[in-house]
Each structure stands twice: as C-alpha cells, then as structure tokens.
Amino acid sequence: MVNVNTIQPGTVFAWFMFIMVIRRFVMLLVAGVSGRNRPFPTGSRVPEDSILKRKAQMESSTTETVHVEFTKDARVNKTIGNDSENDTYFLILLLATAVFSDEDSRNSTRTIVYGLIYLVARIFYALAYIMALQPWRTLTYALGFACTLACSLDLVITMSRRLN
C-alpha cells in the first residue's frame, strides 16, 4: 500500500516539474488563441511577427503609423530575456534527470542527448530570432520546448517506476 509517507521526494519533484511544463504549454496556447483577432500594439512586436496576423488587422492598426526600428541589439536583448525564462525549466529538469534517472540506470546517455538537443535548438533559435527568420524561429523554439517536455516525461516515468 502506498501512502503519503512512502512517496519519494524525487517522484513528487518529477510530477511537479511535469505540471509546470504542461502549464507553460497551456499558457502558450491560451495566449495564441486569445490574441488571435487583436492587432499588435504599435511598436511592441518585431516586424516579422506581423506575418502571423491577418493583413486586415495590420491595416486597421495603421491609423497611427509609428515605425519602431528593431535593431539587432534589441533582438539580442529580447533573446536573452527569452532564454532566461526557458532555460530555467530545462536546466532544473536536466539536473533532476541526471540525479534521479541516471542514478538508477547508471547511464547518462539520455541526459547528454537531452542537453545537446536543447542547446543546439536554443542556439539556432537565437540566431533565427536575431536574423528575423520567421518560420525557423518558431520551429527551433518548438524543438527546444519538445526537448523540455521529453526530459520531463522521462523523469516522471523513471520516478514513477521506482519502488516506494
């Protein structure tokens, strides 16, 4: 019989982090759906984001034509802010996977693969964002997020298999 006193802390942590990643995914979906029919506030988005909105929305918001130039410096700063938000989740999950999952299997290959995929995806995301390469920016962000989700699922499965 399993009770609250026999559940391992690593299992609780794994489920907590999994729920945090799912929460982030749901927030991204809600933000995308809720902003679907609204124009961007003037000067708040980088120019390639206008591709994501219908032309009619963009034309309706052109009554106030304030052109804001997004320099590479502004893009680099936005990339750094985005990395600080996303890297925190992944690094905590990677550390937990290294501590809990690799301890059981005595093999750190999965942790290394997760780390490399995420690192490459985030590097390409930063380059795509700075150079304003719109479809690649979204794809590399999705790859990094998928790697975070896979690492989280791996940790949940590993910790849930442990005997209490």
mmCIF file of C-alpha atoms in Angstrom:
data_model
loop_
_atom_site.group_PDB
_atom_site.id
_atom_site.type_symbol
_atom_site.label_atom_id
_atom_site.label_comp_id
_atom_site.label_asym_id
_atom_site.label_seq_id
_atom_site.Cartn_x
_atom_site.Cartn_y
_atom_site.Cartn_z
ATOM 1 C CA MET A 1 0.000 0.000 0.000
ATOM 2 C CA VAL A 2 1.299 3.444 -0.888
ATOM 3 C CA ASN A 3 0.706 6.311 1.453
ATOM 4 C CA VAL A 4 1.992 9.841 1.665
ATOM 5 C CA ASN A 5 4.921 8.853 3.879
ATOM 6 C CA THR A 6 6.304 6.306 1.383
ATOM 7 C CA ILE A 7 6.331 8.535 -1.721
ATOM 8 C CA GLN A 8 9.853 9.529 -2.625
ATOM 9 C CA PRO A 9 10.692 13.222 -2.891
ATOM 10 C CA GLY A 10 12.126 12.722 -6.380
ATOM 11 C CA THR A 11 8.787 11.411 -7.621
ATOM 12 C CA VAL A 12 6.970 14.427 -6.239
ATOM 13 C CA PHE A 13 9.549 16.721 -7.830
ATOM 14 C CA ALA A 14 9.255 14.947 -11.198
ATOM 15 C CA TRP A 15 5.472 15.334 -11.261
ATOM 16 C CA PHE A 16 5.693 18.956 -10.126
ATOM 17 C CA MET A 17 8.095 19.866 -12.915
ATOM 18 C CA PHE A 18 5.967 17.971 -15.447
ATOM 19 C CA ILE A 19 2.925 20.003 -14.409
ATOM 20 C CA MET A 20 4.992 23.214 -14.680
ATOM 21 C CA VAL A 21 5.975 22.369 -18.272
ATOM 22 C CA ILE A 22 2.377 21.483 -19.174
ATOM 23 C CA ARG A 23 1.231 24.760 -17.584
ATOM 24 C CA ARG A 24 3.676 26.657 -19.803
ATOM 25 C CA PHE A 25 2.352 24.848 -22.879
ATOM 26 C CA VAL A 26 -1.249 25.679 -21.944
ATOM 27 C CA MET A 27 -0.294 29.326 -21.350
ATOM 28 C CA LEU A 28 1.255 29.498 -24.828
ATOM 29 C CA LEU A 29 -1.909 28.028 -26.350
ATOM 30 C CA VAL A 30 -4.178 30.421 -24.440
ATOM 31 C CA ALA A 31 -2.027 33.407 -25.405
ATOM 32 C CA GLY A 32 -2.125 32.371 -29.043
ATOM 33 C CA VAL A 33 -5.871 31.823 -29.098
ATOM 34 C CA SER A 34 -6.789 34.914 -27.090
ATOM 35 C CA GLY A 35 -4.663 37.242 -29.220
ATOM 36 C CA ARG A 36 -5.821 35.778 -32.493
ATOM 37 C CA ASN A 37 -8.194 38.571 -33.532
ATOM 38 C CA ARG A 38 -6.424 41.525 -31.951
ATOM 39 C CA PRO A 39 -3.847 43.726 -33.636
ATOM 40 C CA PHE A 40 -0.422 44.086 -32.100
ATOM 41 C CA PRO A 41 0.078 47.246 -30.064
ATOM 42 C CA THR A 42 2.106 49.708 -32.108
ATOM 43 C CA GLY A 43 5.831 49.190 -31.688
ATOM 44 C CA SER A 44 5.552 46.201 -29.364
ATOM 45 C CA ARG A 45 6.454 43.364 -31.723
ATOM 46 C CA VAL A 46 9.290 42.633 -34.057
ATOM 47 C CA PRO A 47 8.412 43.177 -37.736
ATOM 48 C CA GLU A 48 8.292 39.518 -38.759
ATOM 49 C CA ASP A 49 5.512 38.882 -36.228
ATOM 50 C CA SER A 50 3.184 40.847 -38.487
ATOM 51 C CA ILE A 51 3.189 37.800 -40.748
ATOM 52 C CA LEU A 52 1.298 35.926 -38.043
ATOM 53 C CA LYS A 53 -1.636 38.341 -38.076
ATOM 54 C CA ARG A 54 -4.042 38.911 -40.918
ATOM 55 C CA LYS A 55 -3.283 41.854 -43.177
ATOM 56 C CA ALA A 56 -6.654 43.408 -42.358
ATOM 57 C CA GLN A 57 -5.732 43.602 -38.708
ATOM 58 C CA MET A 58 -2.429 45.233 -39.546
ATOM 59 C CA GLU A 59 -4.071 47.718 -41.887
ATOM 60 C CA SER A 60 -6.683 48.617 -39.273
ATOM 61 C CA SER A 61 -3.964 49.468 -36.803
ATOM 62 C CA THR A 62 -2.071 51.706 -39.226
ATOM 63 C CA THR A 63 -4.026 54.800 -38.300
ATOM 64 C CA GLU A 64 -1.163 55.649 -36.006
ATOM 65 C CA THR A 65 1.893 54.896 -38.081
ATOM 66 C CA VAL A 66 4.691 54.915 -35.571
ATOM 67 C CA HIS A 67 7.557 52.965 -37.030
ATOM 68 C CA VAL A 68 9.772 51.351 -34.427
ATOM 69 C CA GLU A 69 13.044 50.005 -35.711
ATOM 70 C CA PHE A 70 14.111 46.751 -34.085
ATOM 71 C CA THR A 71 17.867 46.712 -34.220
ATOM 72 C CA LYS A 72 19.971 43.637 -33.694
ATOM 73 C CA ASP A 73 20.758 44.936 -30.202
ATOM 74 C CA ALA A 74 17.070 44.939 -29.296
ATOM 75 C CA ARG A 75 16.698 41.450 -30.726
ATOM 76 C CA VAL A 76 19.695 40.188 -28.746
ATOM 77 C CA ASN A 77 18.232 41.624 -25.542
ATOM 78 C CA LYS A 78 14.861 40.009 -26.213
ATOM 79 C CA THR A 79 16.610 36.702 -26.921
ATOM 80 C CA ILE A 80 18.491 36.881 -23.624
ATOM 81 C CA GLY A 81 15.239 37.510 -21.774
ATOM 82 C CA ASN A 82 13.564 34.613 -23.551
ATOM 83 C CA ASP A 83 16.486 32.314 -22.763
ATOM 84 C CA SER A 84 16.393 33.208 -19.076
ATOM 85 C CA GLU A 85 12.702 32.229 -18.971
ATOM 86 C CA ASN A 86 13.028 28.934 -20.856
ATOM 87 C CA ASP A 87 16.448 27.744 -19.722
ATOM 88 C CA THR A 88 15.407 27.704 -16.067
ATOM 89 C CA TYR A 89 12.806 24.995 -16.643
ATOM 90 C CA PHE A 90 15.104 22.875 -18.735
ATOM 91 C CA LEU A 91 18.164 23.156 -16.502
ATOM 92 C CA ILE A 92 16.196 22.129 -13.419
ATOM 93 C CA LEU A 93 14.761 19.149 -15.299
ATOM 94 C CA LEU A 94 18.161 18.183 -16.692
ATOM 95 C CA LEU A 95 19.716 18.305 -13.227
ATOM 96 C CA ALA A 96 16.900 16.194 -11.790
ATOM 97 C CA THR A 97 17.216 13.711 -14.648
ATOM 98 C CA ALA A 98 20.953 13.475 -14.045
ATOM 99 C CA VAL A 99 20.480 12.953 -10.306
ATOM 100 C CA PHE A 100 17.471 10.639 -10.262
ATOM 101 C CA SER A 101 17.252 8.852 -13.635
ATOM 102 C CA ASP A 102 20.945 8.370 -14.280
ATOM 103 C CA GLU A 103 21.426 7.109 -10.740
ATOM 104 C CA ASP A 104 19.023 4.232 -11.424
ATOM 105 C CA SER A 105 20.226 3.297 -14.892
ATOM 106 C CA ARG A 106 23.932 4.037 -14.348
ATOM 107 C CA ASN A 107 23.898 5.547 -17.834
ATOM 108 C CA SER A 108 23.975 9.256 -18.592
ATOM 109 C CA THR A 109 23.445 8.992 -22.356
ATOM 110 C CA ARG A 110 19.855 10.274 -22.203
ATOM 111 C CA THR A 111 20.865 13.304 -20.156
ATOM 112 C CA ILE A 112 23.666 14.148 -22.582
ATOM 113 C CA VAL A 113 21.331 13.772 -25.597
ATOM 114 C CA TYR A 114 18.650 15.981 -23.981
ATOM 115 C CA GLY A 115 21.263 18.614 -23.158
ATOM 116 C CA LEU A 116 22.765 18.639 -26.655
ATOM 117 C CA ILE A 117 19.424 18.776 -28.468
ATOM 118 C CA TYR A 118 18.225 21.618 -26.260
ATOM 119 C CA LEU A 119 21.499 23.532 -26.585
ATOM 120 C CA VAL A 120 21.542 23.278 -30.384
ATOM 121 C CA ALA A 121 17.854 24.212 -30.610
ATOM 122 C CA ARG A 122 18.312 27.291 -28.416
ATOM 123 C CA ILE A 123 21.410 28.398 -30.343
ATOM 124 C CA PHE A 124 19.524 28.148 -33.637
ATOM 125 C CA TYR A 125 16.507 29.855 -32.061
ATOM 126 C CA ALA A 126 18.675 32.798 -31.010
ATOM 127 C CA LEU A 127 20.214 33.061 -34.473
ATOM 128 C CA ALA A 128 16.830 32.810 -36.182
ATOM 129 C CA TYR A 129 15.368 35.466 -33.893
ATOM 130 C CA ILE A 130 18.258 37.886 -34.313
ATOM 131 C CA MET A 131 18.254 37.455 -38.104
ATOM 132 C CA ALA A 132 14.415 37.600 -38.287
ATOM 133 C CA LEU A 133 13.967 34.181 -39.901
ATOM 134 C CA GLN A 134 10.326 33.633 -39.016
ATOM 135 C CA PRO A 135 9.449 30.019 -39.743
ATOM 136 C CA TRP A 136 12.798 28.806 -38.387
ATOM 137 C CA ARG A 137 12.386 30.780 -35.204
ATOM 138 C CA THR A 138 9.120 29.023 -34.414
ATOM 139 C CA LEU A 139 10.424 25.588 -35.377
ATOM 140 C CA THR A 140 13.550 25.834 -33.248
ATOM 141 C CA TYR A 141 11.538 27.134 -30.294
ATOM 142 C CA ALA A 142 9.191 24.162 -30.680
ATOM 143 C CA LEU A 143 12.150 21.754 -30.803
ATOM 144 C CA GLY A 144 13.568 23.181 -27.559
ATOM 145 C CA PHE A 145 10.167 23.018 -25.904
ATOM 146 C CA ALA A 146 9.649 19.429 -27.113
ATOM 147 C CA CYS A 147 13.031 18.501 -25.632
ATOM 148 C CA THR A 148 11.985 20.050 -22.313
ATOM 149 C CA LEU A 149 8.750 18.065 -22.403
ATOM 150 C CA ALA A 150 10.590 14.835 -23.275
ATOM 151 C CA CYS A 151 13.057 15.348 -20.423
ATOM 152 C CA SER A 152 10.153 15.982 -18.054
ATOM 153 C CA LEU A 153 8.287 12.873 -19.207
ATOM 154 C CA ASP A 154 11.441 10.789 -18.880
ATOM 155 C CA LEU A 155 11.863 11.966 -15.309
ATOM 156 C CA VAL A 156 8.204 11.307 -14.440
ATOM 157 C CA ILE A 157 8.309 7.798 -15.923
ATOM 158 C CA THR A 158 11.596 6.944 -14.226
ATOM 159 C CA MET A 159 10.488 8.223 -10.836
ATOM 160 C CA SER A 160 7.068 6.588 -11.091
ATOM 161 C CA ARG A 161 8.687 3.191 -11.745
ATOM 162 C CA ARG A 162 10.705 3.359 -8.547
ATOM 163 C CA LEU A 163 9.506 1.295 -5.666
ATOM 164 C CA ASN A 164 8.182 3.336 -2.767
#
